[in-house]
PDB file of C-alpha atoms in Angstrom:
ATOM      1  CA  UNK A 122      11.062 -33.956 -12.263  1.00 86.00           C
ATOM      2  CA  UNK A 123       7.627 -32.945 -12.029  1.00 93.00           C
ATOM      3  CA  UNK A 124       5.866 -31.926  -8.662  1.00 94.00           C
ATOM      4  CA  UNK A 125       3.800 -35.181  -8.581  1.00 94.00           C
ATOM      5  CA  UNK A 126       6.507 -37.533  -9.041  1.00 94.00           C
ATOM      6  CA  UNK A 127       8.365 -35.370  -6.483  1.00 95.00           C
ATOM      7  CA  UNK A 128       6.113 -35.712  -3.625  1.00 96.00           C
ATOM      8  CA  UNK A 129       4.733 -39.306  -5.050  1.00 94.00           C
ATOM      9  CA  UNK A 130       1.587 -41.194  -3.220  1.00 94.00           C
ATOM     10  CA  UNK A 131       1.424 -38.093  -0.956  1.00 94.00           C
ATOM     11  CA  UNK A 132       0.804 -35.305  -3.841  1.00 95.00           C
ATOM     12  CA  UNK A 133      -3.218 -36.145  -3.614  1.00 95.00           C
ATOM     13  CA  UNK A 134      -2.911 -35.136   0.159  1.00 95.00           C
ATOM     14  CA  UNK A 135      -1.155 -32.260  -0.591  1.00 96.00           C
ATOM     15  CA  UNK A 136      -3.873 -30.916  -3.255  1.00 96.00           C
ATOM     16  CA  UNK A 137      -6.407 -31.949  -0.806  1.00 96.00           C
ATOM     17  CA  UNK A 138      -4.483 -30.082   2.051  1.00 96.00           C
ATOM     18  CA  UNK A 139      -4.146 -26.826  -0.118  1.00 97.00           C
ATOM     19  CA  UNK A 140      -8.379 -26.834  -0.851  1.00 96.00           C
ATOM     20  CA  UNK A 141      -8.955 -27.624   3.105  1.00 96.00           C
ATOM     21  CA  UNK A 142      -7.167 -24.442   3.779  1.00 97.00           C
ATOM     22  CA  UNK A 143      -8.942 -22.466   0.992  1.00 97.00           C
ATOM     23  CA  UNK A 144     -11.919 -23.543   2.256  1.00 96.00           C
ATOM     24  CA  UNK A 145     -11.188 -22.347   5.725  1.00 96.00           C
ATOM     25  CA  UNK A 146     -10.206 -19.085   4.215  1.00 95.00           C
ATOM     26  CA  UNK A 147     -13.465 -18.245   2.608  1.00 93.00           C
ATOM     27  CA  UNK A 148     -15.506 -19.289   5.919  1.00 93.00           C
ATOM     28  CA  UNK A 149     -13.421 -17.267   8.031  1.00 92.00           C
ATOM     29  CA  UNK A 150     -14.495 -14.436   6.017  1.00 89.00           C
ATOM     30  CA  UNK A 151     -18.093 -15.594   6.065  1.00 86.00           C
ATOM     31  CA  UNK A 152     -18.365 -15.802   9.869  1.00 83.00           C
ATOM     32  CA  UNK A 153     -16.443 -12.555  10.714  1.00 76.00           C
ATOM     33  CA  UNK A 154     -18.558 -10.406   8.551  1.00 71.00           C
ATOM     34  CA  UNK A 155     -20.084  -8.112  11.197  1.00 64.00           C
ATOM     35  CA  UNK A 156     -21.166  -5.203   9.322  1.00 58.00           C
ATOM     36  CA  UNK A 157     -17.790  -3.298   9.625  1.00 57.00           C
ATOM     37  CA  UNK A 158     -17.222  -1.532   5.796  1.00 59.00           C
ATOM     38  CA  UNK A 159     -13.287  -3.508   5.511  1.00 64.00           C
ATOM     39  CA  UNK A 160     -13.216  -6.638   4.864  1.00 81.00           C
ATOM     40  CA  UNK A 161     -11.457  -8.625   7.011  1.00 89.00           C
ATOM     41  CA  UNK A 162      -9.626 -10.732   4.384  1.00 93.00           C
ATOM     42  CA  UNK A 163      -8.453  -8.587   1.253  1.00 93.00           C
ATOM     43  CA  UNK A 164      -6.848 -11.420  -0.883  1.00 94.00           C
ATOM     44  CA  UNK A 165      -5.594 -15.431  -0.193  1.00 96.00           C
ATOM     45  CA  UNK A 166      -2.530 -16.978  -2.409  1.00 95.00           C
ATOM     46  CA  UNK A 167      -2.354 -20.859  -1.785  1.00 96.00           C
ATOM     47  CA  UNK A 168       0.397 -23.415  -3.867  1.00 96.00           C
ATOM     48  CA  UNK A 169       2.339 -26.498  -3.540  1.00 96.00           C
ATOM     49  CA  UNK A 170       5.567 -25.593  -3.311  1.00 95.00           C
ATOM     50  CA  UNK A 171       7.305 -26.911  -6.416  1.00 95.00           C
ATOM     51  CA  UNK A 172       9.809 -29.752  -6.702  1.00 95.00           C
ATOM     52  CA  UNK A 173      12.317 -27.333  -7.696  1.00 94.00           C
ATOM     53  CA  UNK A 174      11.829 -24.715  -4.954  1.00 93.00           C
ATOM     54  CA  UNK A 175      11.752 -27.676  -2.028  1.00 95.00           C
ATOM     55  CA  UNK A 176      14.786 -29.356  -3.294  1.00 95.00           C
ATOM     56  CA  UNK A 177      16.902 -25.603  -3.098  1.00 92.00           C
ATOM     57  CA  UNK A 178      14.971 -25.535   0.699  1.00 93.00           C
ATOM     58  CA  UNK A 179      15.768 -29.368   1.414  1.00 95.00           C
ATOM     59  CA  UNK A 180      19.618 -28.164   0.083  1.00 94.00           C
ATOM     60  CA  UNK A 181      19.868 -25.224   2.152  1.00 93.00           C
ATOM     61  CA  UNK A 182      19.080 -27.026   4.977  1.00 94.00           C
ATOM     62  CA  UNK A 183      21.224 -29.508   4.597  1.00 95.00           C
ATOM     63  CA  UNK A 184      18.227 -32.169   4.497  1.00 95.00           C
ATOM     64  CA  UNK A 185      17.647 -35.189   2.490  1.00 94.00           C
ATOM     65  CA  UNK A 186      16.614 -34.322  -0.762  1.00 94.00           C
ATOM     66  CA  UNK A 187      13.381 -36.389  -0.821  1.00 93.00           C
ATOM     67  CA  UNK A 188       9.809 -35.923  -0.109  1.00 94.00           C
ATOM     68  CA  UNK A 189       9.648 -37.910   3.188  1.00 93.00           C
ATOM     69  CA  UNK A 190      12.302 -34.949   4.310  1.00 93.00           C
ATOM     70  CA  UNK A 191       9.811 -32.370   2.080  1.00 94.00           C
ATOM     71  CA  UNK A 192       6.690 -33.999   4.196  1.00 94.00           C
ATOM     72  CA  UNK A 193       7.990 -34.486   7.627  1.00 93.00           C
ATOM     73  CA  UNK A 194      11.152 -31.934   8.051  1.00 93.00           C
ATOM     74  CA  UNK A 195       9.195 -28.925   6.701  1.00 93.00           C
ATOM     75  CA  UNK A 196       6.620 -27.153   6.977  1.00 93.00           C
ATOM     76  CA  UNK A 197       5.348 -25.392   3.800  1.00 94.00           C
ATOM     77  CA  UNK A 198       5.153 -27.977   1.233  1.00 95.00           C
ATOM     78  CA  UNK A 199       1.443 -26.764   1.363  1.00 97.00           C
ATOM     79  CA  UNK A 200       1.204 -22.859   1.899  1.00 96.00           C
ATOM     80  CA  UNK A 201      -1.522 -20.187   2.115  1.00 97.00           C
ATOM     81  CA  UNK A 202      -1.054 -16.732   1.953  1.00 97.00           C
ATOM     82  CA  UNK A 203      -3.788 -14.257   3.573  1.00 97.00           C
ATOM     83  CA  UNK A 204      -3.900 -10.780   2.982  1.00 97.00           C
ATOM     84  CA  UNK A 205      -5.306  -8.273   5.560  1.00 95.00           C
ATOM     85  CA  UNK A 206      -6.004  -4.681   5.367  1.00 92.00           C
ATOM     86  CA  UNK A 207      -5.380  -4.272   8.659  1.00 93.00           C
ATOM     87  CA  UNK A 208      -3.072  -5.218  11.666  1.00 94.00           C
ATOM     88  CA  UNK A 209      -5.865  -6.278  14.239  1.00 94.00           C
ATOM     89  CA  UNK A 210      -7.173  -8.225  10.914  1.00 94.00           C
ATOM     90  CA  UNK A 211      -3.928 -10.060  10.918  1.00 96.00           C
ATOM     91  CA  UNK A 212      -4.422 -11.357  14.744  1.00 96.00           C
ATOM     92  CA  UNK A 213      -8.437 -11.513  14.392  1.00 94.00           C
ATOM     93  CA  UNK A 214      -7.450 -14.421  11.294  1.00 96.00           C
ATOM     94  CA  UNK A 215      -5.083 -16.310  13.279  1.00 97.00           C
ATOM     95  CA  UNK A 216      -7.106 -16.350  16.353  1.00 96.00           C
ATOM     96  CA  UNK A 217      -9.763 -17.618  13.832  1.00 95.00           C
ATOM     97  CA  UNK A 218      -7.850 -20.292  12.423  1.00 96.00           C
ATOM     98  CA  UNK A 219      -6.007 -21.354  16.048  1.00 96.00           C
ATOM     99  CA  UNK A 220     -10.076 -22.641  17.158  1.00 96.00           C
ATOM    100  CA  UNK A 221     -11.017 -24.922  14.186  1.00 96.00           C
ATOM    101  CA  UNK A 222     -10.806 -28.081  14.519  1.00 95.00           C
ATOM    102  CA  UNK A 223      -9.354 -29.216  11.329  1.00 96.00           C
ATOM    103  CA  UNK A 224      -6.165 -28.003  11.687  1.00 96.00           C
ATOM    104  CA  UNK A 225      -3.757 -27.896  14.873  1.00 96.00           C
ATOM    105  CA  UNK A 226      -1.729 -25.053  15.363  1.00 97.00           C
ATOM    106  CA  UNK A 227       1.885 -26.571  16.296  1.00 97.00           C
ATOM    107  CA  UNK A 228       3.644 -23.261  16.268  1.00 97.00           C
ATOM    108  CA  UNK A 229       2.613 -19.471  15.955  1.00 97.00           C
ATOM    109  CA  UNK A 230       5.417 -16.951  14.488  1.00 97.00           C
ATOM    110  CA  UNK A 231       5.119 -13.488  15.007  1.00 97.00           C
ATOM    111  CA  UNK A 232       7.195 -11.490  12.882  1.00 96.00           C
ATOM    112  CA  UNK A 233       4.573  -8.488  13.681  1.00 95.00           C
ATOM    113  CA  UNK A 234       5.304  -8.255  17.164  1.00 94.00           C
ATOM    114  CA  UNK A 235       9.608  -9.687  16.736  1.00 95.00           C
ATOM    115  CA  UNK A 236      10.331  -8.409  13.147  1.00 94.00           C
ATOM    116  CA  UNK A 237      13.100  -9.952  11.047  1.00 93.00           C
ATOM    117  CA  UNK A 238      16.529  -8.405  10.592  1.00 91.00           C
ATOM    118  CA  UNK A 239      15.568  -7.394   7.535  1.00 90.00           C
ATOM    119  CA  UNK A 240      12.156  -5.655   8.473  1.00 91.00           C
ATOM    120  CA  UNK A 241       9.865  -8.475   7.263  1.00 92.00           C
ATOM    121  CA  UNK A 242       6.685  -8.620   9.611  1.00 94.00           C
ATOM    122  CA  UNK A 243       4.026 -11.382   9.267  1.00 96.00           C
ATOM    123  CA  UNK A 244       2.410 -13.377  11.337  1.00 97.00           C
ATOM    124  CA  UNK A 245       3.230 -17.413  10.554  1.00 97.00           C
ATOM    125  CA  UNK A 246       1.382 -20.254  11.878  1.00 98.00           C
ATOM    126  CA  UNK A 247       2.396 -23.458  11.495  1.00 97.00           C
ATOM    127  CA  UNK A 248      -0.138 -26.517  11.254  1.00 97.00           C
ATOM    128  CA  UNK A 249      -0.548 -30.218  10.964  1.00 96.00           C
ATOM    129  CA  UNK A 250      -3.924 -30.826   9.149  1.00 96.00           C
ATOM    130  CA  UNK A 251      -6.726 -32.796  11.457  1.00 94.00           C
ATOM    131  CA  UNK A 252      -9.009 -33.670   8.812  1.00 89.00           C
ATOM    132  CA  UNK A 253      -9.429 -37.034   7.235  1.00 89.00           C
ATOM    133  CA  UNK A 254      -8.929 -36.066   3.722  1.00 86.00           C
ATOM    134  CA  UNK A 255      -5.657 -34.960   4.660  1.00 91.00           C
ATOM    135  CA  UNK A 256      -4.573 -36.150   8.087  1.00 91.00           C
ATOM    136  CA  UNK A 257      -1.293 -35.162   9.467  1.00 93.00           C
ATOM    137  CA  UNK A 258      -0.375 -32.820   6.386  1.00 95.00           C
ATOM    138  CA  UNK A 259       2.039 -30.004   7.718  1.00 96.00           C
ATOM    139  CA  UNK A 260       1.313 -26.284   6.404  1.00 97.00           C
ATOM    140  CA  UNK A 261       2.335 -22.890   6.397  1.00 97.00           C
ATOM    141  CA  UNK A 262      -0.329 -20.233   6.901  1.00 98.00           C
ATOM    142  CA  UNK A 263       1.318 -16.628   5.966  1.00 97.00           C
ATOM    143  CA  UNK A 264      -1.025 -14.136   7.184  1.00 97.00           C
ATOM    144  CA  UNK A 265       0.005 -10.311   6.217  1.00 96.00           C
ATOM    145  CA  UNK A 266      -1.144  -6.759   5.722  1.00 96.00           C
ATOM    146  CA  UNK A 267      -1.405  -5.664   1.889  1.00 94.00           C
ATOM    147  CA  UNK A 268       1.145  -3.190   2.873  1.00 93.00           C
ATOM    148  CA  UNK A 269       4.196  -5.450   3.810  1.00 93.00           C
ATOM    149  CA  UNK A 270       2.710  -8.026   1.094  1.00 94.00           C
ATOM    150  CA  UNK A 271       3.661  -5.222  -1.295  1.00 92.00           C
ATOM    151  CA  UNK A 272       7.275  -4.826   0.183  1.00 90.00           C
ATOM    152  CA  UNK A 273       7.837  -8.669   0.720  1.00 90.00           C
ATOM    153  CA  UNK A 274       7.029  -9.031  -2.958  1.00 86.00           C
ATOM    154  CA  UNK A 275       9.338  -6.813  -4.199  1.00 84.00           C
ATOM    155  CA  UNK A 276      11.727  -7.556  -1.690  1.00 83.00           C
ATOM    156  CA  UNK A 277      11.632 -11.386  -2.805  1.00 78.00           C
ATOM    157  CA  UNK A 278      12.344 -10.780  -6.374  1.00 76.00           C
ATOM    158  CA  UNK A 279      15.066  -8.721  -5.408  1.00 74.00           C
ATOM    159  CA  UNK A 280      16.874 -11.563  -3.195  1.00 69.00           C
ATOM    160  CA  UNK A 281      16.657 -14.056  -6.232  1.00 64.00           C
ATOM    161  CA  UNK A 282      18.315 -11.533  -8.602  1.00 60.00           C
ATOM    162  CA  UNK A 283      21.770 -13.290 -10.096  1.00 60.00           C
ATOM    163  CA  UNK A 284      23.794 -10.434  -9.654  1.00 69.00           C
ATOM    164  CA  UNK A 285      23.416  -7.591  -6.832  1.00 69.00           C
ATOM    165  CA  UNK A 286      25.611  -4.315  -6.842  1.00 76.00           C
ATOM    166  CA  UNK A 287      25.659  -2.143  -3.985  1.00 78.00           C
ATOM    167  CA  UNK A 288      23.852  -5.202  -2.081  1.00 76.00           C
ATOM    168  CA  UNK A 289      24.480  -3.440   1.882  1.00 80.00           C
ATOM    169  CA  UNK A 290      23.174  -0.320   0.234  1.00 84.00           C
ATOM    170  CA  UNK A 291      20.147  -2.111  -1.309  1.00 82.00           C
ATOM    171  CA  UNK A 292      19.823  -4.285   2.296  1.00 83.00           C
ATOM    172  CA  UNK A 293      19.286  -0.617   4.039  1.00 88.00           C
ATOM    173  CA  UNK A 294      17.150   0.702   1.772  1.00 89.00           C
ATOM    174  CA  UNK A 295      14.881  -2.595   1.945  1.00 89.00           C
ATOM    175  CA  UNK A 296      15.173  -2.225   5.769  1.00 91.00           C
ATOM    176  CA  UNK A 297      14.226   1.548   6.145  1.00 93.00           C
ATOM    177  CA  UNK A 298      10.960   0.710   3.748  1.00 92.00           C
ATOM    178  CA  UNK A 299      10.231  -2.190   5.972  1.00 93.00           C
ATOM    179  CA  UNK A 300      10.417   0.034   9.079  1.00 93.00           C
ATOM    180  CA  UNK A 301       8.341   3.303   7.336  1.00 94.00           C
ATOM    181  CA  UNK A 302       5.667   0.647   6.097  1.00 92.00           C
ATOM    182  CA  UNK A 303       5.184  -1.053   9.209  1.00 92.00           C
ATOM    183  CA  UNK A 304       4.879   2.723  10.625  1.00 94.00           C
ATOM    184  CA  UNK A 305       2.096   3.228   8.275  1.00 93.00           C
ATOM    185  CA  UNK A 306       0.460   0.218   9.114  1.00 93.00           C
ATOM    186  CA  UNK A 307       0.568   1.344  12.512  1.00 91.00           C
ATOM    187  CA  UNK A 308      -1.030   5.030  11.274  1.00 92.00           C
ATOM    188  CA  UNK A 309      -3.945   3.401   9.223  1.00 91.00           C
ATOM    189  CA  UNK A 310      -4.969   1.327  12.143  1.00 91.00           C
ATOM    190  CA  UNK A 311      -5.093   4.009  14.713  1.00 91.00           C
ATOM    191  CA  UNK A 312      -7.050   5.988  11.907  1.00 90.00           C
ATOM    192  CA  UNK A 313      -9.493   2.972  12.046  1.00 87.00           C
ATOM    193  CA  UNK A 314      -9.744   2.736  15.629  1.00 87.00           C
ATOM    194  CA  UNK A 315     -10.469   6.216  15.908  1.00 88.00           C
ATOM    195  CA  UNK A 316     -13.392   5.894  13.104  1.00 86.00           C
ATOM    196  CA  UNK A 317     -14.610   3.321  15.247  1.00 83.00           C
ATOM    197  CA  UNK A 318     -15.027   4.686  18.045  1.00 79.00           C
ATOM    198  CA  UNK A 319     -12.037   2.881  19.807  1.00 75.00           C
ATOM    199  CA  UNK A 320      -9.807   5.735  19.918  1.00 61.00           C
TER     200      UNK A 320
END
């Protein structure tokens, strides 16, 4: 089954969801530009998530395997992705994103602050889209530094692997990388602070 005959009359939505958010992506970096030599966005990653991948989520969940469960139950059939160099870029994004009016925030999940078990830090905010083109379109916004980006990416492919040997060992040694790269997160922003004069 393909994605469009998946999600059915509400696929157009979804494309028009995804290229709302992208668009709010690149003006948040326009109007935050204030001379500083980082960038406050590094990279942004947007997709539908595929028929495939929701009905294993819909399954897990024990949902109805259907796109009114994909479109209503949900919230990432439409995700973004936004890589920050920085911590305080993380939280300067959201707090961006929380004040336009095109998109609602109807929860805010901050792995940053309350990490996972398994070390993953992110902030998460979850949205219902505003705008006409796509009204009432839930998304996931993903916002990250390039350092745990870097460990949630390798940590992802790991998970999927078929087989796993040694998989409390290999949950540790994910866990103690989480909790070193988070620390160096924490170094390269106090480095910044201090460049800036905040220190």
């Amino acid at each position: 089954m393909t994605d469009e005959e998946f999600y059915g009359t509400a696929f157009p939505a979804l494309l028009e969801a995804e290229a709302l958010l992208q668009s709010l992506v690149r003006r948040c970096q326009l109007e935050t530009e204030d001379g500083a030599k980082t960038k406050l966005i590094e990279k942004c990653q947007s997709r539908i998530k595929t028929a495939r991948s929701m009905t294993a989520k819909l399954n897990r969940l024990n949902l109805p395997v259907c796109a009114r469960s994909a479109l209503t139950e949900v919230y990432d059939a439409v995700g973004i992705r936004i890589i920050c160099g920085f911590i305080d870029d993380v939280y300067r994004v959201a707090q961006w994103l929380s004040e336009q009016p095109e998109i609602e925030i109807l929860a805010v999940k901050d792995y940053i602050a309350y990490p996972k078990p398994n070390g993953y830090r992110s902030c998460h905010l979850q949205v219902r889209i505003r705008a006409e083109c796509a009204r009432n379109v839930l998304a996931e916004i993903q916002i990250r530094t390039m350092a745990i980006d870097f460990w949630a990416t390798l940590e992802h492919e790991l998970k999927y692997k078929k087989e796993i040997r040694d998989e409390a060992l290999i949950r540790r040694e994910l866990k103690r990388c989480a909790d070193e790269i988070a620390a160096t997160d924490l170094s390269m922003q106090t480095i910044r602070d201090i460049m800036e004069g905040k220190g």
